[in-house]
Structures are given as C-alpha cells and as structure tokens.
XYZ file of N, CA, C and O in Angstrom:
808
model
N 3.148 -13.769 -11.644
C 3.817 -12.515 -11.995
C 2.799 -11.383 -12.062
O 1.631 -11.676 -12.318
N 3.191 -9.945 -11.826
C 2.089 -9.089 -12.251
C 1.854 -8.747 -13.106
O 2.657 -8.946 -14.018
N 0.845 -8.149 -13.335
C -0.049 -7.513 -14.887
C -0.576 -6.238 -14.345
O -0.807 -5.958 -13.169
N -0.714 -5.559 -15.344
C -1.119 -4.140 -15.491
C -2.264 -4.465 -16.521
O -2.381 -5.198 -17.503
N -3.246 -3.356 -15.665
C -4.343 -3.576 -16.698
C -4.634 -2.175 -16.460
O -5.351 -1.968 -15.481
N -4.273 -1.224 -17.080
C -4.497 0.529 -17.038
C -4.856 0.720 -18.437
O -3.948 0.635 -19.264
N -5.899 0.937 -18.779
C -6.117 0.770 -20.439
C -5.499 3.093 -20.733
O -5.179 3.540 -21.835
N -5.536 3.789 -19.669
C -5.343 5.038 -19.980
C -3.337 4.914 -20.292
O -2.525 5.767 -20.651
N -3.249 4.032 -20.079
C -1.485 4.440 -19.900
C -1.041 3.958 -21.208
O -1.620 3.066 -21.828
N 0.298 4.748 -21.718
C 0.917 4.462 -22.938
C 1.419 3.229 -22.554
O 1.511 2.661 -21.466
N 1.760 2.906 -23.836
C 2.211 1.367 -24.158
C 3.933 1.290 -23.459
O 4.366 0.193 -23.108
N 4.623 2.298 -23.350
C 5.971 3.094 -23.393
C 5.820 2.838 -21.291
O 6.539 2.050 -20.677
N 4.911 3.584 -20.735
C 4.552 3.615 -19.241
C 4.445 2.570 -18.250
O 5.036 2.403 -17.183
N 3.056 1.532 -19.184
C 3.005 -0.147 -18.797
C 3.870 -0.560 -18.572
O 4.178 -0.919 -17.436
N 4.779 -0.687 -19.860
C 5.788 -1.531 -19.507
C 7.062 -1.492 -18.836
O 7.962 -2.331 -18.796
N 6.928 -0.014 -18.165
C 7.919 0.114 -17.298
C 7.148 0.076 -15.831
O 7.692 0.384 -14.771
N 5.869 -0.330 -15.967
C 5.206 -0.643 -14.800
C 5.478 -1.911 -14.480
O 5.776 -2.220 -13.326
N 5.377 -3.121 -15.843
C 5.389 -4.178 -15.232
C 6.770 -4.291 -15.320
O 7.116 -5.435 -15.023
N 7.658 -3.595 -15.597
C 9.359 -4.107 -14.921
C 9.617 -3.931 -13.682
O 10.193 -4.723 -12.937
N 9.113 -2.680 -13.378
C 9.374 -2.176 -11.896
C 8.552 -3.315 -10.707
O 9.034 -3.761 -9.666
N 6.825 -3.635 -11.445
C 6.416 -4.485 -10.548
C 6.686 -5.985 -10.808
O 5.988 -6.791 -10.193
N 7.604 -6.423 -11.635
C 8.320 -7.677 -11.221
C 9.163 -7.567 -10.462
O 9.262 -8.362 -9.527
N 10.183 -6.355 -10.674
C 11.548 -6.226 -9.490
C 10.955 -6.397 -8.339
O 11.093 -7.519 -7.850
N 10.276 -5.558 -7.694
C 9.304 -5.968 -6.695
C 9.115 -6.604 -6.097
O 9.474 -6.724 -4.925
N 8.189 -7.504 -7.020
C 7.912 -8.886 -6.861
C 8.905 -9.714 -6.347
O 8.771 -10.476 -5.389
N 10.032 -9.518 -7.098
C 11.104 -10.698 -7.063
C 11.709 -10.467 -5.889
O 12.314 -11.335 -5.261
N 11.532 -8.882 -5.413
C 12.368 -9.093 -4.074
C 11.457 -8.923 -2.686
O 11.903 -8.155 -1.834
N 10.371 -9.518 -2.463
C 9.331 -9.386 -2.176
C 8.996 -10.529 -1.326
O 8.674 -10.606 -0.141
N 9.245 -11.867 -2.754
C 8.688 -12.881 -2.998
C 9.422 -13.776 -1.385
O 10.639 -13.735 -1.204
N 8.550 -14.468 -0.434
C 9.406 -15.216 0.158
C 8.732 -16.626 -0.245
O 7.515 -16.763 -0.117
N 9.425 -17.519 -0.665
C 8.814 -19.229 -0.303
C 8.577 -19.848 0.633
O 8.942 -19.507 1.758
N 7.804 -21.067 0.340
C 8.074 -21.875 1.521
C 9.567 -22.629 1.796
O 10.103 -22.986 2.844
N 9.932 -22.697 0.587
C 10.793 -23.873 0.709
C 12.115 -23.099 0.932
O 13.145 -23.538 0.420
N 12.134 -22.054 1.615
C 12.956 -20.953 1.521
C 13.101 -20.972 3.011
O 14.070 -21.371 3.657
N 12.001 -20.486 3.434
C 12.029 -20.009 5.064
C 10.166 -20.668 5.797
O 9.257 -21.025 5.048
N 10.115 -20.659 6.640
C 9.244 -21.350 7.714
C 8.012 -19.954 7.222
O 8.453 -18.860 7.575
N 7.091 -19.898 6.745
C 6.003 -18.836 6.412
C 4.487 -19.380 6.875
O 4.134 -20.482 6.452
N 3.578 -18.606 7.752
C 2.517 -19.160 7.809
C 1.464 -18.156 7.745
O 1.948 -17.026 7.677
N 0.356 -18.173 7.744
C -0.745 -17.388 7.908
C -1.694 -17.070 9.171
O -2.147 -18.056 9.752
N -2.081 -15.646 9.710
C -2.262 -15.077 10.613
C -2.915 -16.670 11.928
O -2.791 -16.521 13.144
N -3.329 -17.552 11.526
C -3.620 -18.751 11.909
C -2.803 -19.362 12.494
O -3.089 -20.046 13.477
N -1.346 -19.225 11.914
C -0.562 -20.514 11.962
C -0.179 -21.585 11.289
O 0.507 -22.543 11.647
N -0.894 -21.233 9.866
C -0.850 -22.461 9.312
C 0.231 -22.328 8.113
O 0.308 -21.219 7.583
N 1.153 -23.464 7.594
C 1.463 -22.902 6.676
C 1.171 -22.283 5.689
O 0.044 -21.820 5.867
N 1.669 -21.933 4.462
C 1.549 -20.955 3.646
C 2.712 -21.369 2.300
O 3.797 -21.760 2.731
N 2.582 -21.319 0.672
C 3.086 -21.389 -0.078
C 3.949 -20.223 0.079
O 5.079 -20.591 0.399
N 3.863 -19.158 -0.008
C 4.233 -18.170 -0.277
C 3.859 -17.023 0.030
O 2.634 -16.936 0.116
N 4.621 -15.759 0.305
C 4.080 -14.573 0.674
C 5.012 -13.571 0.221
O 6.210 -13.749 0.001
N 4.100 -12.083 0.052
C 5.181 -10.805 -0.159
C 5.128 -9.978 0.807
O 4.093 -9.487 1.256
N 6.437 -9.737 1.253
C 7.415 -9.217 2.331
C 7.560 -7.687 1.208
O 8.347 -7.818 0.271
N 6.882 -6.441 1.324
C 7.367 -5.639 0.672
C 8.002 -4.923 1.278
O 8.613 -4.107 0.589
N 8.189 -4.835 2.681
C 9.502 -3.741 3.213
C 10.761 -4.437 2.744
O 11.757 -3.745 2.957
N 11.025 -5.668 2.136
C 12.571 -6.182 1.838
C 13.198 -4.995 0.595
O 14.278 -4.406 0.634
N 12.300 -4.918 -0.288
C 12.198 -3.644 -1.594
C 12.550 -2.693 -1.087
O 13.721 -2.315 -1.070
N 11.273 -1.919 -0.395
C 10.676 -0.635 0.368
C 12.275 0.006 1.217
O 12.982 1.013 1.169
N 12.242 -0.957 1.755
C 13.491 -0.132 2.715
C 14.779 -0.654 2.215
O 15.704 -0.835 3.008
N 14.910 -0.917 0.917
C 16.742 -0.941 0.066
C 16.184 0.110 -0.665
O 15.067 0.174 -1.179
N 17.429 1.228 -0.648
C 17.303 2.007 -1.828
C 17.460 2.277 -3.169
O 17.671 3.302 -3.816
N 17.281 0.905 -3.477
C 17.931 0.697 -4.884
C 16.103 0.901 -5.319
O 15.872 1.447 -6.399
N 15.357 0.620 -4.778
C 13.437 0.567 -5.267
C 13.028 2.318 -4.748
O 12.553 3.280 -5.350
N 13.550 2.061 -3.179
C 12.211 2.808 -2.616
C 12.292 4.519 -3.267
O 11.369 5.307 -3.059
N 13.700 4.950 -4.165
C 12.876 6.283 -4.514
C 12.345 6.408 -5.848
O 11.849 7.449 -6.279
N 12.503 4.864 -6.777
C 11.790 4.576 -8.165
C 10.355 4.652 -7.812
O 9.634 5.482 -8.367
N 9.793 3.641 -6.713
C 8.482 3.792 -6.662
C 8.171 5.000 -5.827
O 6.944 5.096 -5.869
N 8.547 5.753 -5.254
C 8.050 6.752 -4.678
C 7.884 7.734 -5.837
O 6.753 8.167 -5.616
N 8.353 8.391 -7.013
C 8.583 8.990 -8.097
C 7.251 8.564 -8.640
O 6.461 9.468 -8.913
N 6.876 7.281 -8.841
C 5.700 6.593 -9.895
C 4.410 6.502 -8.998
O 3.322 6.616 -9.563
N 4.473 6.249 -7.265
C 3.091 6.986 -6.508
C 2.958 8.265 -6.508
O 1.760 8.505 -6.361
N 3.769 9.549 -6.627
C 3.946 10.922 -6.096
C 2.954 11.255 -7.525
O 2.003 12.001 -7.294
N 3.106 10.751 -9.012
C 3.053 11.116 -10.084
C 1.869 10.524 -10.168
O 0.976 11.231 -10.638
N 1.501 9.109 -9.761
C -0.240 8.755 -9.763
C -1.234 9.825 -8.950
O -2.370 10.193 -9.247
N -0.300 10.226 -7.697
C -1.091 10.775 -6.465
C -1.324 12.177 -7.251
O -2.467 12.634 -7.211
N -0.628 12.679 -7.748
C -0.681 14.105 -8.813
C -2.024 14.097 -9.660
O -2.994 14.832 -9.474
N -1.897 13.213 -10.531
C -2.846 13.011 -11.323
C -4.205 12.940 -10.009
O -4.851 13.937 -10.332
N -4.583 12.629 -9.377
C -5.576 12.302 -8.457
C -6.057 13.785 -7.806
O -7.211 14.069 -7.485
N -4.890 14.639 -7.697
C -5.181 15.871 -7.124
C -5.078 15.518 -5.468
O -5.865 15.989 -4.647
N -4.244 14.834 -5.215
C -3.896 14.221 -3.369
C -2.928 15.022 -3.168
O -1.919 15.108 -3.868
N -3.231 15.771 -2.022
C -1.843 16.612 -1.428
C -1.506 15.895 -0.282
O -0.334 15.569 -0.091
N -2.568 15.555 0.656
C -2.121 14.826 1.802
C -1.920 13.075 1.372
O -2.455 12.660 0.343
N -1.097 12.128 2.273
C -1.109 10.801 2.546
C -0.981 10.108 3.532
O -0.222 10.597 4.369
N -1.388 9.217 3.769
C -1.360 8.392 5.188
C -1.609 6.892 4.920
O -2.338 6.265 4.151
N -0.466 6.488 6.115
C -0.169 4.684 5.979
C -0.673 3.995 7.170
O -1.190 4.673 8.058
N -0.599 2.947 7.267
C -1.318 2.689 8.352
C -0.323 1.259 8.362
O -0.402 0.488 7.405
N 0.486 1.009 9.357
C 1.255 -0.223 9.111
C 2.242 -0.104 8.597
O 2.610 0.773 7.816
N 2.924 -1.246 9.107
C 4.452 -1.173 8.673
C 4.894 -1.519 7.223
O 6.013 -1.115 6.907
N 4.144 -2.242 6.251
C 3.947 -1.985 5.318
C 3.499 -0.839 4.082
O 3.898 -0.714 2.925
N 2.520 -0.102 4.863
C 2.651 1.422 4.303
C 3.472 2.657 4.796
O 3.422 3.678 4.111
N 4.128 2.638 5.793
C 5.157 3.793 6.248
C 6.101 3.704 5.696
O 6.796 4.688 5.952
N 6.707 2.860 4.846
C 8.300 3.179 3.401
C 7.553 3.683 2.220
O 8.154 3.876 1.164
N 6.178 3.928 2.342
C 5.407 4.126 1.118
C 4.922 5.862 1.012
O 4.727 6.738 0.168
N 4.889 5.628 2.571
C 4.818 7.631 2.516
C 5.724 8.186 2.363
O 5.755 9.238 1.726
N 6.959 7.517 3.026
C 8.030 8.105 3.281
C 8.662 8.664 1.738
O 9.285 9.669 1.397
N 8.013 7.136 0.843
C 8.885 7.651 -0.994
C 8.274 8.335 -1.341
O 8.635 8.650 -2.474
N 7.254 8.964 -0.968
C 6.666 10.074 -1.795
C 7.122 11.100 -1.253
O 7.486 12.124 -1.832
N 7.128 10.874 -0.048
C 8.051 12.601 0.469
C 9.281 12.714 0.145
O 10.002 13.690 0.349
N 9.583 11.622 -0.419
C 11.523 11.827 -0.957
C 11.610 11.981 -2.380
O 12.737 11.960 -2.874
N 10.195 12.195 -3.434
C 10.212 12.128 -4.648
C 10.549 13.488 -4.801
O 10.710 14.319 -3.907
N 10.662 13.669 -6.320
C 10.870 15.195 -6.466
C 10.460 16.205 -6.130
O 11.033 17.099 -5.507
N 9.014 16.129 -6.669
C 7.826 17.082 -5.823
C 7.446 16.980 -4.507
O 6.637 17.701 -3.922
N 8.215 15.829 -3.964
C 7.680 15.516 -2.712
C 6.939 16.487 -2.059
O 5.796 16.323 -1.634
N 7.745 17.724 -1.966
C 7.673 18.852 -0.973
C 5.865 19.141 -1.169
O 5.237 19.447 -0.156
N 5.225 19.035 -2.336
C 3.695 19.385 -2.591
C 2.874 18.380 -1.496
O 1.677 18.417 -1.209
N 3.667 17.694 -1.109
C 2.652 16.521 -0.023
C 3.028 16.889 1.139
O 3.869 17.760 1.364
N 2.321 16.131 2.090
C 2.047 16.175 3.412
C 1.804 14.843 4.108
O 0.691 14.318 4.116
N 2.886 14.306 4.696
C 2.686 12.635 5.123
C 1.946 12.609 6.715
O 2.232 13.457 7.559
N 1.199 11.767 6.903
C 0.589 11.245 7.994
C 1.136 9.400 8.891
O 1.082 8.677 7.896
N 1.328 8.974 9.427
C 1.578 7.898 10.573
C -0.051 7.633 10.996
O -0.697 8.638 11.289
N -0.753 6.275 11.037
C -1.823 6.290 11.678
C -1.552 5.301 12.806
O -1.086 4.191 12.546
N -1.843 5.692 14.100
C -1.436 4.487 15.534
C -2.794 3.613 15.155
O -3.757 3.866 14.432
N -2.413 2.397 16.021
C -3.393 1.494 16.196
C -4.338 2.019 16.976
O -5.516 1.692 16.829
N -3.822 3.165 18.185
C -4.544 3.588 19.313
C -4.142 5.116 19.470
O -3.012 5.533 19.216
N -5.123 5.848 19.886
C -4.240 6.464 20.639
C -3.278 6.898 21.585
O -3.268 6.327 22.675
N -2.405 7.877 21.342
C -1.012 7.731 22.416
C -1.574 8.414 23.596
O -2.216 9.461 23.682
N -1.192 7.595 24.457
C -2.437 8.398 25.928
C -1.239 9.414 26.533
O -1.464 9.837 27.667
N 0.180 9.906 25.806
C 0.640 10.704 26.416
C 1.565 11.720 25.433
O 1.297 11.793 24.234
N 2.486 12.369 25.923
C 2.640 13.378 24.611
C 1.481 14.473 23.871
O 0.626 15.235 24.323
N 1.869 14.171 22.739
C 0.720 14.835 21.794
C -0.594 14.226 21.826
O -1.526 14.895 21.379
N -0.774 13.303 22.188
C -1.766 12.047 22.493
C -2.679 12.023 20.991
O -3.906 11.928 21.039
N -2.277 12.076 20.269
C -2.328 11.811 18.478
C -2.802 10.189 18.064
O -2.445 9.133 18.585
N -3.326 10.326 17.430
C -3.847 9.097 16.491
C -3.469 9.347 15.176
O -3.748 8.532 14.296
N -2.997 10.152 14.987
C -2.713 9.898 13.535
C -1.160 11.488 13.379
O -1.306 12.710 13.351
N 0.201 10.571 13.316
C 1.163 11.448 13.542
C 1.548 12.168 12.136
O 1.071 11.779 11.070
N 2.202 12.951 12.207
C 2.678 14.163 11.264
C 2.171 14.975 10.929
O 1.042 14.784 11.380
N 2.141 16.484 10.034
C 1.514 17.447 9.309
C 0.386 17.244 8.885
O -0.412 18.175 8.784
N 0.080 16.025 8.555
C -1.582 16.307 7.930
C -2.758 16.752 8.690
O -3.114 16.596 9.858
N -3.159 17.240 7.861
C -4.809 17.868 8.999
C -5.985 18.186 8.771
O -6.266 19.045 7.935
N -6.802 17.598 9.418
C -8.180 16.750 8.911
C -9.184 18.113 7.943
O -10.193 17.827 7.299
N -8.765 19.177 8.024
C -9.535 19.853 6.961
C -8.969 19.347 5.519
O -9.874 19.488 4.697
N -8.053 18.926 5.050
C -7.972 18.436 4.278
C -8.247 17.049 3.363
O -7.848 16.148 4.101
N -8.588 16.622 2.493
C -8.733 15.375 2.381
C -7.474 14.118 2.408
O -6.302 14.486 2.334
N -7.684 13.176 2.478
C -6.136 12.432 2.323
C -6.400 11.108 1.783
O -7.488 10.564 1.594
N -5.433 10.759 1.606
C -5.172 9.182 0.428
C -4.279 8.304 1.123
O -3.066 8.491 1.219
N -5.186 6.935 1.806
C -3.912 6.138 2.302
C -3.259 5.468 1.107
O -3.658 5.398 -0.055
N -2.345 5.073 1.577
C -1.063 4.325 1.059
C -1.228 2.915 1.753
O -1.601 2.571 2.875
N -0.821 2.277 0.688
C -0.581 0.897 1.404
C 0.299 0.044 0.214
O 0.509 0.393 -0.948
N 0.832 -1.463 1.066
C 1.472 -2.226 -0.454
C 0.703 -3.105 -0.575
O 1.445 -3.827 -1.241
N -0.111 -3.618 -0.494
C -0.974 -4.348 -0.843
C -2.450 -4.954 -0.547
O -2.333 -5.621 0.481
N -3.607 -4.997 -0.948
C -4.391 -4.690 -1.160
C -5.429 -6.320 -1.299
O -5.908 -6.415 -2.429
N -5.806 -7.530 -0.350
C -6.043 -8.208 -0.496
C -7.545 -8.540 0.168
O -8.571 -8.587 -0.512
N -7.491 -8.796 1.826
C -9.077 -8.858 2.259
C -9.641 -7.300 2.170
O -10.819 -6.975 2.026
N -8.538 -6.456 2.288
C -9.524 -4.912 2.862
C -9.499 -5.148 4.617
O -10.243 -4.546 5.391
N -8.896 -5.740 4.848
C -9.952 -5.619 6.222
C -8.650 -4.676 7.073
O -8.985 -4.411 8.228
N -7.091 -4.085 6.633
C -6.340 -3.291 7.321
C -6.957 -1.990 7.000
O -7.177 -1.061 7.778
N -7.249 -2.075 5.506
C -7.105 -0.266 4.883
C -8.620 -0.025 5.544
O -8.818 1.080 6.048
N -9.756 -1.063 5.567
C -10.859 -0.728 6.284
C -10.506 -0.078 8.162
O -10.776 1.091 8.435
N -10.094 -0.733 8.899
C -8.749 -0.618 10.235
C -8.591 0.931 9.797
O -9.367 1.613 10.465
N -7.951 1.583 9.028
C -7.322 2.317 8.910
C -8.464 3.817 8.487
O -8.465 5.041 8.619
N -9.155 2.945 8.040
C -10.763 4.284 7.596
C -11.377 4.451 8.717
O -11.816 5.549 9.060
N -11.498 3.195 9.543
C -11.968 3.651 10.628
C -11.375 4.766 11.842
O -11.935 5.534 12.624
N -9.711 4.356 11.500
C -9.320 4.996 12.782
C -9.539 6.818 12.009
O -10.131 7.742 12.568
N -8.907 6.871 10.724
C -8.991 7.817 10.258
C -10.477 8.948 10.189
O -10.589 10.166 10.055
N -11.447 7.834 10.356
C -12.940 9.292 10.554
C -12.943 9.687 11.387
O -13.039 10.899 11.582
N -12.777 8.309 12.742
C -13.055 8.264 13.962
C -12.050 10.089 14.333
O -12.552 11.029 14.950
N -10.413 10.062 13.639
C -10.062 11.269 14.399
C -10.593 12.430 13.174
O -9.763 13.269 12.823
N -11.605 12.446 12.716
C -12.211 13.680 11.507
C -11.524 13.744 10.332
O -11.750 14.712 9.605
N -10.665 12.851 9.959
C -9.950 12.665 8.280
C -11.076 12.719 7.162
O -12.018 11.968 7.414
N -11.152 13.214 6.353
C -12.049 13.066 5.344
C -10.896 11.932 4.133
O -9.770 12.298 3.797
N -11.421 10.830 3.757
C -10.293 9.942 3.169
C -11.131 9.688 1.642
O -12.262 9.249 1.433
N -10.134 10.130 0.762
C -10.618 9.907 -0.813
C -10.356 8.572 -1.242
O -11.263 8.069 -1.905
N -9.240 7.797 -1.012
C -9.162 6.789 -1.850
C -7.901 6.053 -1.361
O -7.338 6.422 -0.330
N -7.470 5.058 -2.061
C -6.354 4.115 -1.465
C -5.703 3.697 -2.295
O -6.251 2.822 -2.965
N -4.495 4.012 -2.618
C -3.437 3.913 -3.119
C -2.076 2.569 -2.457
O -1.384 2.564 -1.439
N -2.237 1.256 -4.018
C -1.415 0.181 -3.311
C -0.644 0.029 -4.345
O -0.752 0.518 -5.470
N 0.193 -0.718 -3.885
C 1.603 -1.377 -4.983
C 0.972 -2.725 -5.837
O 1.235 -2.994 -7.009
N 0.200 -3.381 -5.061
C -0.461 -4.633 -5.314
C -1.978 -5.094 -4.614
O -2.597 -5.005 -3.554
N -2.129 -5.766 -6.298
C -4.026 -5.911 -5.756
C -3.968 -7.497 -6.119
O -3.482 -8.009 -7.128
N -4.599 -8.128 -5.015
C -4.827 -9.743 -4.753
C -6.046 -9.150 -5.539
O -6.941 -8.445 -5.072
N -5.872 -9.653 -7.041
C -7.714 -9.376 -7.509
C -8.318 -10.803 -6.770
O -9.496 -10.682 -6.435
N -7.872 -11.766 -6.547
C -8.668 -12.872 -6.913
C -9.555 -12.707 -5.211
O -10.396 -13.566 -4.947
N -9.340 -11.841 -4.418
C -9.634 -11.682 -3.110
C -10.883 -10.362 -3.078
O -11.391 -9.938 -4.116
N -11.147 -9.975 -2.051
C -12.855 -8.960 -1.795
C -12.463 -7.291 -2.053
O -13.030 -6.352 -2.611
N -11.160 -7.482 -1.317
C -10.437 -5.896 -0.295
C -10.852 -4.548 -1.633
O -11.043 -3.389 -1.266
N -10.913 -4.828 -2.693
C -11.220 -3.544 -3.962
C -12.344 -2.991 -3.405
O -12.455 -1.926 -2.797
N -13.638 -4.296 -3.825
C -14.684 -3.926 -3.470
C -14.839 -3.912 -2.297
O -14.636 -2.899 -2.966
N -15.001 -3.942 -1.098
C -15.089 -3.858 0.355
C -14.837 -2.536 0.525
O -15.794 -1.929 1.007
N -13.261 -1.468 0.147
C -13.195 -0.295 0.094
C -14.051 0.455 -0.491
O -14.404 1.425 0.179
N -14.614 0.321 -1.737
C -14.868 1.106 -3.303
C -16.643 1.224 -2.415
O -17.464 2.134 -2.527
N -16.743 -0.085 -1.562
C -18.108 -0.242 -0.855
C -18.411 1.169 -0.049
O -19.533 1.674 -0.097
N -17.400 1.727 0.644
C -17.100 2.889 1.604
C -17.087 4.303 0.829
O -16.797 5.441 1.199
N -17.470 3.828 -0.255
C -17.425 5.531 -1.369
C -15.775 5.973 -1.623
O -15.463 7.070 -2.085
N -14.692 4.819 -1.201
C -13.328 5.209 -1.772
C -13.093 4.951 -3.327
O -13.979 4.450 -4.019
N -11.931 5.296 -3.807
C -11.578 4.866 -4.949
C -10.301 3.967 -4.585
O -9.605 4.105 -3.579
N -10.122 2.969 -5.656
C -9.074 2.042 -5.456
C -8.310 2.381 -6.406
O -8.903 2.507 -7.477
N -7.145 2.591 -6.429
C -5.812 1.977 -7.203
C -5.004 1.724 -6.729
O -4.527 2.182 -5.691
N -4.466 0.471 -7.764
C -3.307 -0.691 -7.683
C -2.437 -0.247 -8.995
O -2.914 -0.271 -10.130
N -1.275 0.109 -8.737
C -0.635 0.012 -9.998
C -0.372 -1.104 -10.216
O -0.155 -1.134 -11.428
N -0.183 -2.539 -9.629
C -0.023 -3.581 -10.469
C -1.360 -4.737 -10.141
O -2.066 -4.823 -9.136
N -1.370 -5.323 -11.054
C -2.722 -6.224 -10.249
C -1.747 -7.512 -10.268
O -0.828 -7.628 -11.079
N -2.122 -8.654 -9.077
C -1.689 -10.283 -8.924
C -2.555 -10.944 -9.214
O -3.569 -10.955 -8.516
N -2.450 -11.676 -10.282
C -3.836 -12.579 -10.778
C -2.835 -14.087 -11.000
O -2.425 -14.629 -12.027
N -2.713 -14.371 -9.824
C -2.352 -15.826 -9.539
C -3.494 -16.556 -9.475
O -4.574 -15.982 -9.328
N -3.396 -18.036 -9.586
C -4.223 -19.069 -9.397
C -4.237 -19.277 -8.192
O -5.264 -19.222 -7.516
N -2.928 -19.585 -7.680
C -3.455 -20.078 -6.204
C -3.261 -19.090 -4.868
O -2.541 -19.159 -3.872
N -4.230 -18.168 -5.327
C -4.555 -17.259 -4.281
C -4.620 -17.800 -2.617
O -4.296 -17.210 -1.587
N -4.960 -18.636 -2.750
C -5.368 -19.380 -0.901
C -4.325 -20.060 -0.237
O -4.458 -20.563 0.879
N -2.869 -20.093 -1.178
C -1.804 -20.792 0.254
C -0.984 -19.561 -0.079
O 0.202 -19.805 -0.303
N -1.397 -18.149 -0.168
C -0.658 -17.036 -0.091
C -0.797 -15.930 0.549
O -1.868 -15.664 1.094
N 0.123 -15.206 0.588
C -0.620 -14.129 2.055
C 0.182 -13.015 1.793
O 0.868 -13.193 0.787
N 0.335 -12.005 2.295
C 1.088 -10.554 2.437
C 1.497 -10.643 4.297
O 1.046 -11.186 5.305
N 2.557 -9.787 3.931
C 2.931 -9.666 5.693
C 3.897 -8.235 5.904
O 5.100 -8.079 6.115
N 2.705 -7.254 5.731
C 2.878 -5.905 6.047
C 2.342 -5.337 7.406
O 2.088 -4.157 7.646
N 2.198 -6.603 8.396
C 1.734 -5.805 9.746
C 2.600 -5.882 10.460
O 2.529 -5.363 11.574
C-alpha cells in the first residue's frame, strides 16, 4: 500500500493523500492471477501498475490533477511536460485543474517528426522557460532520464520531476536528483517485493 512521508504537510492533507493514493493504487493494481503480466523481458511478473486505468476515468483524473497543479504552484512551475503514455493524462489534469489556465503543457516525441512542424517536443511550451516533467511513476529513472535527454537535446531548461509514485526500494530518485533535478513523489511504494513488479506506462 502507499505511504506518505511529507513531514511539511498537515496531518488533515496526508491523509487525504494516502486516500487518494490508495484509490489509485487499487485501480491501478493489475495481478498475476488476474491477467497474463510480464516484464520488458518477457518474463513473468507478480504484479504491476497500469496508471492510465485511473488517469483516463474521470472519476480520479481531475482529483489528481487539482493536488499536482497545487504541488506544481508551490514549486513556482508554470510550464510541464510528459514523456509517455503514462505521463500525457498527467499534463492533461493539470490543464483541466482550476488554475490550470497559469500552465503551459508540453508532449515529448520519442523522435523527431521529420514532417509538419517537425517538433520534438509538442504544444505551447518554450524552451526560454523552465519546465517540470510529469510522470506516474518513478522506478529505474531510466524513462524520465529518456526524457531529459530528449528535452536539452531540443534547449528545455528542466527543474525537476513530478510523479504519482516512487518505487523507493529502486535507483530512479537518485539517478535524476544525480542530473541537478529535484524529485517529488506524492506517494512513496515501499513494498517488499519490489523485483516481481513493474509499472507499464510506455
């Protein structure tokens, strides 16, 4: 289950953190013994979180967009950017939050589009500004790293990374925090058996 470990947040805040990040969770959660799940390998897998199942019902995606728009505030982030199909319901709730309108969402391609706008990184944002990816979860590092790269490579200046969930028991915090970003997770996963589990936001 998740835990919150924000020692700045009221007691009143937490705990509507960890309700929201069990709902989440719970609808998130796929088993094995549920459906056929494996890891980028092939191999099976106990379990994994599916967060577009949440993300894209609207019964979640404009609660958590309201509770990133209001972290991203506090941070002083006007721009955001996702990288994956797992972070694009994540920009999208912040642009549908109240204040939304104070932000500016970004799309990052794997490549560039060799025709059209021929863009690497789609929507309003623009690299004189700084920006904050988005993502739902937060385990090797090695997408949101993917995603720093494509982002210098087109002149983004990138502050920090903003997730729904942090595999503490995994590198991806430090690996980013390594790059001079800042990390936050509003919820942390401090499971035991980190190694027959996986995320599947690509």
């Amino acid at each position: 289950m998740p835990s919150v470990d924000r020692s700045t947040l009221s007691s009143s805040t937490r705990a509507e953190l960890v309700e929201l990040g069990r709902r989440l969770y719970e609808r998130a959660l796929v088993r094995r013994e549920d459906e056929l799940i494996t890891d980028p390998r092939g191999q099976p897998i106990g379990w994994l979180l599916d967060t577009r199942v949440p993300m894209l019902d609207g019964e979640l995606f404009g609660e958590v967009g309201e509770v990133l728009s209001e972290r991203l505030r506090q941070r002083g982030a006007q721009q955001v950017v996702g990288y994956g199909f797992g972070a694009h319901p994540l920009v999208c709730s912040v642009l549908s939050a109240e204040d939304g309108d104070t932000f500016k969402g970004g799309l990052v391609r794997d490549e560039r589009k060799e025709h059209g706008r021929r863009r690497l990184v789609e929507g309003p944002v623009e690299p004189e500004e700084p920006v904050v990816m988005l993502d739902d979860i937060i385990n090797s590092g090695r997408s949101a790293s993917q995603a720093l790269t494509l982002l210098r490579r087109a002149g983004f200046t990138v502050e920090g990374l903003l997730t729904l969930f942090n595999f503490t028991w995994s590198s991806g915090q430090d690996r980013i925090e390594a790059e001079g970003l800042w990390v936050d997770s509003l919820l942390d996963l401090n499971l035991r058996d980190g190694r027959t589990s996986g995320s599947d936001s690509a």
